[in-house]
Amino acid sequence: MIANYENKELDPEILQRKMDIILDMEEDLIFILNKSGLITKVNVNGALTLEYKEEDLLNRHIIDLIASKYKVETMKAFHDIIEGKPERAFEASFYTYRGNEILFGINAKSFYIDDKMAEIVLIGKNITHLREVTEEIENLRMKLIEANRLISIERQRVNQRKSLLEELNKAKSDFVANISHELRTPLASIIGFSETIDSDPDMPDEMKAEFNSTILQEGKRLARLINDILDISKLEGGGIEIANFKFNIILMLNEVIDTYIKSAQAKNITLSREIPEGEIVIDADRERISQTIGRLLNNAIKFTDDKGRIKVIAKNLFNEIEIIISDTGIGIPETDLPYIFQKFYRVNRPGTEIPGTGLGLVFVKQIIDLHKGFITVQSEVGKGTTFAIKLPKNHI
Ligand code: ADP
């Protein structure tokens, strides 16, 4: 029944119907609460979203519908409004009839009649999907950060591998250059001297003998070099077997040193020894150990100037024998020391042309390793170098 108002627009019943239409058309959740928080009005779509009929929600306390995690925040918002704050925004999850949670972004506003707060209007926007999308974006952002981190690690690794490959390539081409030079030099002597002998049938016998001896020496040098290369590739392929025989290492050491007396004398180098008398029997590969000591002696002579000194010391320790080869030669810079046992590594000494391949110490280290021994080096540029080997008397 419509009351008789002059201006029908102001008729409360008409106003109420208008408001109902607006409320019913509204997609968002709309609640009108009384001062104590009881629901006095809810729009149809809002109730539907929460899986209720409108009438089932009326007179229920709003807090009963809010998920526990959001109750405190909601109470605070109401408190603020009751204390006079005209408007308050907050987020809260509502339980649906079937117990699911829907997250709403809520705007609460107080409604005053005669300066007294009469009601609170809540408008809630369903932001569950928005939150899911935000979370998904955050997830993706974290994954992106992680992916970028992995990419940068991988890039670093690739760069490292690249520079390692470049280093290896450089070492290999240095090696090829060195080895070609090393092979060509004795070969040139052999060919040169044999041609001279061949082209001069009247050559005096002494000269012929001298040339022949040079050819023999250079031939041996060539053979040594080829053996080095073969040894290294065998060692690398794991194809070297260590023979084990008991032998007197004192005898072996003296024999090796004796073979280097001549080349030391040729450079006016004093080659001395401090080796115990008698016998120290060890179980090892005599041939390989003898080659190893020989290589170290050869280096000592090669890298020691005229009038220098080389000393070989042997010490009989409890389970081991220690062999020290020390020279007063040119020494090894501290920065090169960590690398001298690496394949093809040669100390760069501009202006000096000392031949070599950078393989000798690789062989030495591998043989000592195969005997479960240790090799260490100490050196000072201009003062000399000391290699110390500790070999177990029985490594098996
Ligand atoms: P190379 O065939 O060049 O002699 P090695 O593997 O025997 O190769 O030695 C590696 C490098 O270590 C040499 O190029 C040399 O510079 C340095 N070196 C080895 N022994 C000595 C030494 N007794 N004194 C000075 N430098 C040495």
XYZ file of C-alpha atoms and ligand atoms in Angstrom:
423
model
C 0.000 0.000 0.000
C 1.568 3.257 -1.149
C 1.164 6.203 1.223
C -0.015 9.445 -0.133
C 3.150 11.504 -0.672
C 3.161 14.686 -2.707
C 6.427 13.700 -4.279
C 6.239 9.980 -4.876
C 10.002 9.869 -5.335
C 10.348 10.393 -1.613
C 7.875 7.712 -0.670
C 9.924 5.390 1.617
C 8.302 2.338 0.146
C 9.218 3.383 -3.386
C 12.718 4.256 -2.180
C 12.949 0.849 -0.534
C 11.909 -0.933 -3.742
C 14.431 1.060 -5.737
C 17.106 0.120 -3.279
C 16.077 -3.535 -3.437
C 16.363 -3.491 -7.232
C 19.813 -1.932 -7.022
C 20.871 -4.444 -4.402
C 19.522 -7.366 -6.393
C 21.302 -6.262 -9.543
C 24.612 -5.821 -7.784
C 27.147 -8.602 -8.465
C 29.341 -7.814 -5.454
C 28.564 -8.957 -1.936
C 26.583 -6.357 -0.005
C 25.758 -6.624 3.674
C 23.995 -4.157 5.877
C 24.761 -4.739 9.528
C 23.379 -3.219 12.656
C 25.672 -1.732 15.282
C 26.241 -5.104 16.892
C 27.327 -6.706 13.628
C 24.140 -8.671 12.936
C 23.192 -8.954 9.275
C 20.028 -7.006 8.552
C 20.253 -7.125 4.773
C 22.133 -9.065 2.133
C 21.806 -8.847 -1.646
C 20.662 -11.883 -3.644
C 23.883 -12.318 -5.594
C 25.945 -11.925 -2.437
C 23.941 -14.621 -0.669
C 24.203 -16.851 -3.762
C 27.972 -16.421 -3.890
C 28.078 -17.674 -0.311
C 25.665 -20.502 -1.255
C 22.934 -19.246 1.130
C 19.388 -18.060 0.754
C 19.045 -14.428 1.826
C 16.797 -15.266 4.742
C 19.289 -17.792 6.118
C 21.831 -15.044 6.557
C 19.610 -12.493 8.235
C 20.253 -11.964 11.939
C 23.465 -13.932 11.827
C 26.559 -12.294 13.193
C 28.972 -11.344 10.450
C 31.935 -12.708 12.431
C 30.402 -16.228 12.266
C 30.827 -16.181 8.495
C 34.439 -15.035 8.535
C 37.310 -17.527 8.335
C 39.240 -17.663 11.603
C 42.418 -16.259 10.101
C 40.596 -12.991 9.253
C 38.433 -12.601 12.367
C 40.881 -10.319 14.230
C 41.376 -8.004 11.254
C 37.593 -7.798 10.729
C 36.963 -6.994 14.414
C 39.564 -4.265 14.232
C 37.856 -2.757 11.189
C 34.484 -2.737 12.962
C 36.067 -1.253 16.012
C 37.521 1.577 13.917
C 34.123 2.258 12.354
C 32.329 2.239 15.692
C 34.996 4.618 16.999
C 34.000 7.063 14.275
C 36.113 6.207 11.274
C 33.738 6.827 8.338
C 35.236 4.227 6.051
C 37.500 1.217 6.368
C 38.943 -1.219 3.829
C 40.164 -4.681 4.691
C 40.394 -8.198 3.339
C 38.530 -11.184 4.736
C 37.659 -14.705 3.712
C 34.013 -15.791 4.108
C 32.951 -19.383 4.597
C 30.394 -20.536 2.055
C 27.539 -22.774 3.108
C 29.582 -25.829 2.033
C 32.600 -24.658 3.989
C 34.742 -23.304 1.169
C 36.509 -19.996 1.600
C 36.092 -17.003 -0.670
C 38.378 -14.030 -0.243
C 36.789 -10.589 -0.450
C 38.278 -7.136 -0.605
C 35.822 -5.292 1.688
C 34.884 -1.675 1.979
C 32.947 -0.849 5.147
C 31.124 2.410 5.673
C 29.116 3.631 8.611
C 25.621 5.020 8.195
C 24.468 7.735 10.606
C 20.931 8.766 11.540
C 20.559 11.807 13.752
C 24.267 11.864 14.501
C 24.132 8.307 15.737
C 25.650 5.435 13.953
C 22.784 3.252 12.825
C 24.207 0.735 10.432
C 27.317 -0.460 8.712
C 27.321 -1.157 4.983
C 29.808 -3.689 3.657
C 30.616 -4.111 -0.011
C 32.853 -7.047 -0.803
C 34.587 -7.776 -4.096
C 35.490 -11.386 -4.712
C 39.278 -11.263 -5.017
C 39.959 -14.999 -4.693
C 40.783 -15.222 -8.354
C 42.791 -12.005 -8.236
C 44.716 -13.374 -5.252
C 45.309 -16.664 -7.065
C 46.550 -14.786 -10.112
C 48.749 -12.548 -7.914
C 50.145 -15.588 -6.174
C 50.716 -17.293 -9.518
C 52.497 -14.179 -10.775
C 54.640 -14.105 -7.623
C 55.351 -17.800 -8.116
C 56.329 -17.202 -11.701
C 58.457 -14.227 -10.646
C 60.336 -16.437 -8.172
C 60.715 -19.109 -10.854
C 61.993 -16.468 -13.260
C 64.548 -15.292 -10.686
C 65.605 -18.908 -10.160
C 65.764 -19.532 -13.911
C 67.854 -16.377 -14.388
C 70.154 -17.534 -11.592
C 70.553 -20.955 -13.256
C 71.126 -19.336 -16.634
C 73.837 -17.135 -15.190
C 75.479 -20.117 -13.433
C 75.303 -22.084 -16.678
C 76.702 -19.122 -18.601
C 79.574 -18.895 -16.116
C 80.168 -22.622 -16.466
C 80.158 -22.386 -20.266
C 82.604 -19.473 -20.084
C 84.836 -21.410 -17.714
C 84.692 -24.443 -19.977
C 85.430 -22.194 -22.943
C 88.462 -20.652 -21.303
C 89.611 -24.097 -20.148
C 89.268 -25.374 -23.713
C 91.096 -22.321 -24.991
C 93.884 -22.917 -22.474
C 94.026 -26.575 -23.445
C 94.090 -25.652 -27.113
C 96.867 -23.181 -26.513
C 98.817 -25.740 -24.495
C 98.319 -28.247 -27.309
C 99.472 -25.884 -30.051
C 102.442 -24.835 -27.882
C 103.168 -28.512 -27.454
C 102.964 -29.221 -31.184
C 105.280 -26.257 -31.859
C 107.716 -27.418 -29.158
C 107.641 -31.039 -30.101
C 108.169 -30.233 -33.790
C 111.139 -28.112 -32.823
C 112.419 -30.807 -30.478
C 112.099 -33.485 -33.170
C 113.503 -31.359 -35.937
C 116.702 -30.336 -34.105
C 118.216 -33.813 -33.608
C 116.870 -34.898 -36.979
C 118.596 -31.956 -38.690
C 121.904 -32.929 -36.998
C 121.527 -36.574 -37.970
C 120.748 -35.738 -41.605
C 123.410 -32.988 -41.755
C 126.225 -35.127 -40.340
C 125.314 -38.227 -42.380
C 125.189 -36.159 -45.588
C 128.600 -34.700 -44.792
C 130.055 -38.163 -44.239
C 128.341 -39.411 -47.373
C 129.527 -36.555 -49.561
C 133.154 -36.726 -48.447
C 134.696 -40.140 -49.120
C 138.116 -38.800 -48.059
C 136.997 -37.701 -44.639
C 139.590 -38.607 -41.989
C 138.585 -41.517 -39.788
C 138.712 -39.494 -36.535
C 136.345 -36.910 -37.969
C 134.057 -39.642 -39.228
C 134.075 -41.248 -35.789
C 133.272 -37.905 -34.142
C 130.398 -37.272 -36.558
C 129.133 -40.802 -36.045
C 129.142 -40.298 -32.311
C 127.102 -37.094 -32.707
C 124.656 -38.925 -34.986
C 124.332 -41.635 -32.329
C 123.773 -39.099 -29.541
C 121.154 -37.200 -31.505
C 119.483 -40.462 -32.508
C 119.272 -41.419 -28.851
C 117.847 -37.992 -27.996
C 115.196 -38.516 -30.658
C 114.361 -41.964 -29.317
C 114.085 -40.547 -25.778
C 111.696 -37.911 -26.962
C 109.490 -40.362 -28.798
C 109.526 -42.625 -25.740
C 108.416 -39.678 -23.582
C 105.431 -39.041 -25.805
C 104.509 -42.712 -25.875
C 104.955 -43.011 -22.108
C 102.666 -40.084 -21.403
C 99.941 -41.361 -23.670
C 100.256 -44.826 -22.126
C 100.129 -43.377 -18.616
C 97.080 -41.341 -19.502
C 95.287 -44.330 -20.945
C 96.016 -46.229 -17.731
C 98.070 -48.650 -19.819
C 101.171 -48.608 -17.659
C 101.772 -51.434 -15.286
C 104.193 -51.016 -12.443
C 106.506 -53.977 -12.129
C 107.403 -54.955 -8.576
C 110.754 -56.393 -7.803
C 112.940 -56.142 -4.761
C 116.070 -54.183 -5.582
C 118.769 -52.172 -3.858
C 117.873 -48.549 -4.470
C 121.306 -47.366 -3.274
C 122.919 -49.197 -6.152
C 120.348 -47.884 -8.605
C 120.805 -44.272 -7.460
C 124.577 -44.467 -7.817
C 124.202 -45.939 -11.289
C 121.814 -43.187 -12.438
C 124.022 -40.432 -11.041
C 127.050 -41.944 -12.787
C 125.332 -41.691 -16.160
C 124.902 -37.927 -15.690
C 128.468 -37.158 -14.601
C 129.582 -36.416 -18.153
C 126.800 -33.978 -19.018
C 127.292 -32.220 -15.656
C 131.003 -31.935 -16.299
C 130.294 -30.511 -19.750
C 128.659 -27.552 -17.986
C 131.246 -27.402 -15.212
C 128.545 -28.414 -12.763
C 129.593 -30.195 -9.584
C 127.413 -33.230 -9.171
C 127.726 -34.639 -5.667
C 125.892 -37.247 -3.643
C 125.119 -38.018 -0.029
C 123.898 -41.563 -0.171
C 124.061 -44.158 2.601
C 126.496 -47.018 2.152
C 125.278 -50.554 1.795
C 121.805 -51.676 0.837
C 118.279 -50.347 1.055
C 115.979 -52.851 -0.562
C 112.645 -51.622 -1.825
C 109.799 -53.188 -3.744
C 109.185 -51.096 -6.847
C 109.619 -50.751 -10.577
C 113.395 -50.339 -10.865
C 113.329 -49.197 -14.482
C 110.632 -46.547 -13.938
C 112.140 -45.204 -10.728
C 115.519 -44.992 -12.389
C 113.965 -43.056 -15.330
C 112.234 -40.747 -12.853
C 115.444 -39.860 -11.016
C 117.152 -39.503 -14.385
C 114.578 -36.987 -15.567
C 114.948 -34.899 -12.417
C 118.732 -34.962 -12.773
C 118.462 -34.074 -16.430
C 116.270 -31.052 -15.551
C 118.657 -30.028 -12.778
C 121.553 -29.997 -15.257
C 119.446 -28.312 -17.946
C 118.311 -25.484 -15.667
C 121.621 -24.903 -13.867
C 124.218 -22.553 -15.303
C 127.928 -23.210 -15.643
C 129.775 -23.791 -12.373
C 126.599 -24.574 -10.522
C 126.095 -27.413 -8.043
C 123.745 -30.368 -7.949
C 123.392 -32.700 -5.017
C 121.530 -35.966 -4.667
C 120.700 -36.992 -1.107
C 119.098 -40.254 -0.040
C 117.710 -40.825 3.451
C 116.667 -44.131 4.897
C 113.433 -43.453 6.793
C 111.347 -46.007 8.662
C 108.979 -47.266 5.960
C 110.163 -44.968 3.240
C 113.153 -43.784 1.389
C 113.576 -40.074 0.722
C 115.455 -38.879 -2.337
C 116.319 -35.198 -2.677
C 117.664 -33.648 -5.852
C 118.751 -30.123 -5.323
C 120.364 -27.635 -7.677
C 121.705 -24.081 -7.596
C 120.063 -23.294 -10.939
C 117.757 -20.606 -12.282
C 114.827 -21.604 -10.059
C 111.084 -21.594 -10.734
C 108.916 -18.502 -10.101
C 106.432 -18.996 -7.261
C 103.499 -18.366 -9.614
C 104.577 -21.251 -11.880
C 105.215 -23.782 -9.110
C 101.602 -25.060 -8.825
C 101.528 -25.897 -12.537
C 104.854 -27.531 -13.300
C 103.445 -31.054 -12.957
C 100.753 -30.304 -15.532
C 100.986 -31.638 -19.042
C 102.807 -29.384 -21.531
C 103.418 -26.744 -18.866
C 106.683 -24.906 -19.346
C 107.892 -21.912 -17.423
C 107.910 -18.957 -19.738
C 111.403 -17.456 -19.645
C 111.609 -14.906 -22.434
C 115.042 -14.642 -23.977
C 116.158 -18.147 -22.928
C 115.913 -21.009 -25.344
C 116.029 -24.080 -23.092
C 114.574 -27.006 -25.021
C 111.773 -29.085 -23.539
C 108.256 -30.396 -24.020
C 106.651 -29.915 -20.640
C 106.153 -33.668 -20.279
C 109.060 -34.734 -18.073
C 107.552 -33.811 -14.719
C 104.148 -35.219 -15.722
C 105.831 -38.585 -16.137
C 107.755 -38.165 -12.872
C 104.627 -37.326 -10.877
C 102.595 -40.158 -12.374
C 105.270 -42.758 -11.659
C 105.638 -41.550 -8.069
C 101.829 -41.579 -7.691
C 101.632 -45.132 -9.030
C 104.105 -46.125 -6.296
C 101.923 -44.302 -3.703
C 104.777 -41.893 -3.041
C 104.960 -38.091 -2.766
C 106.880 -35.519 -4.664
C 107.322 -31.920 -3.520
C 109.206 -28.995 -4.937
C 110.747 -25.907 -3.407
C 112.346 -23.239 -5.483
C 113.598 -19.690 -5.474
C 114.357 -17.780 -8.638
C 118.098 -17.323 -9.085
C 118.906 -19.556 -6.104
C 117.877 -23.043 -7.140
C 115.342 -25.830 -6.978
C 114.868 -28.851 -4.753
C 112.683 -31.814 -5.619
C 112.008 -34.240 -2.765
C 110.530 -37.679 -3.303
C 109.252 -40.011 -0.616
C 108.796 -43.567 -1.752
C 107.292 -46.313 0.394
C 109.635 -49.257 0.606
C 106.692 -51.447 -0.191
C 103.693 -49.787 -1.827
C 101.392 -52.766 -2.157
P 110.528 -29.660 -19.875
O 110.519 -30.672 -20.952
O 110.106 -28.302 -20.336
O 111.762 -29.627 -19.066
P 109.327 -30.665 -17.462
O 107.959 -31.237 -17.249
O 110.482 -31.537 -17.175
O 109.338 -30.131 -18.944
O 109.441 -29.371 -16.574
C 108.408 -28.405 -16.601
C 108.989 -27.026 -16.355
O 109.433 -26.951 -15.007
C 110.194 -26.736 -17.200
O 109.811 -26.077 -18.391
C 111.026 -25.853 -16.328
O 110.757 -24.515 -16.589
C 110.611 -26.171 -14.916
N 111.649 -26.942 -14.210
C 111.698 -28.282 -13.999
N 112.791 -28.634 -13.289
C 113.439 -27.477 -13.044
C 114.659 -27.154 -12.346
N 115.390 -28.103 -11.751
N 115.000 -25.854 -12.287
C 114.273 -24.903 -12.865
N 113.139 -25.134 -13.542
C 112.729 -26.403 -13.633
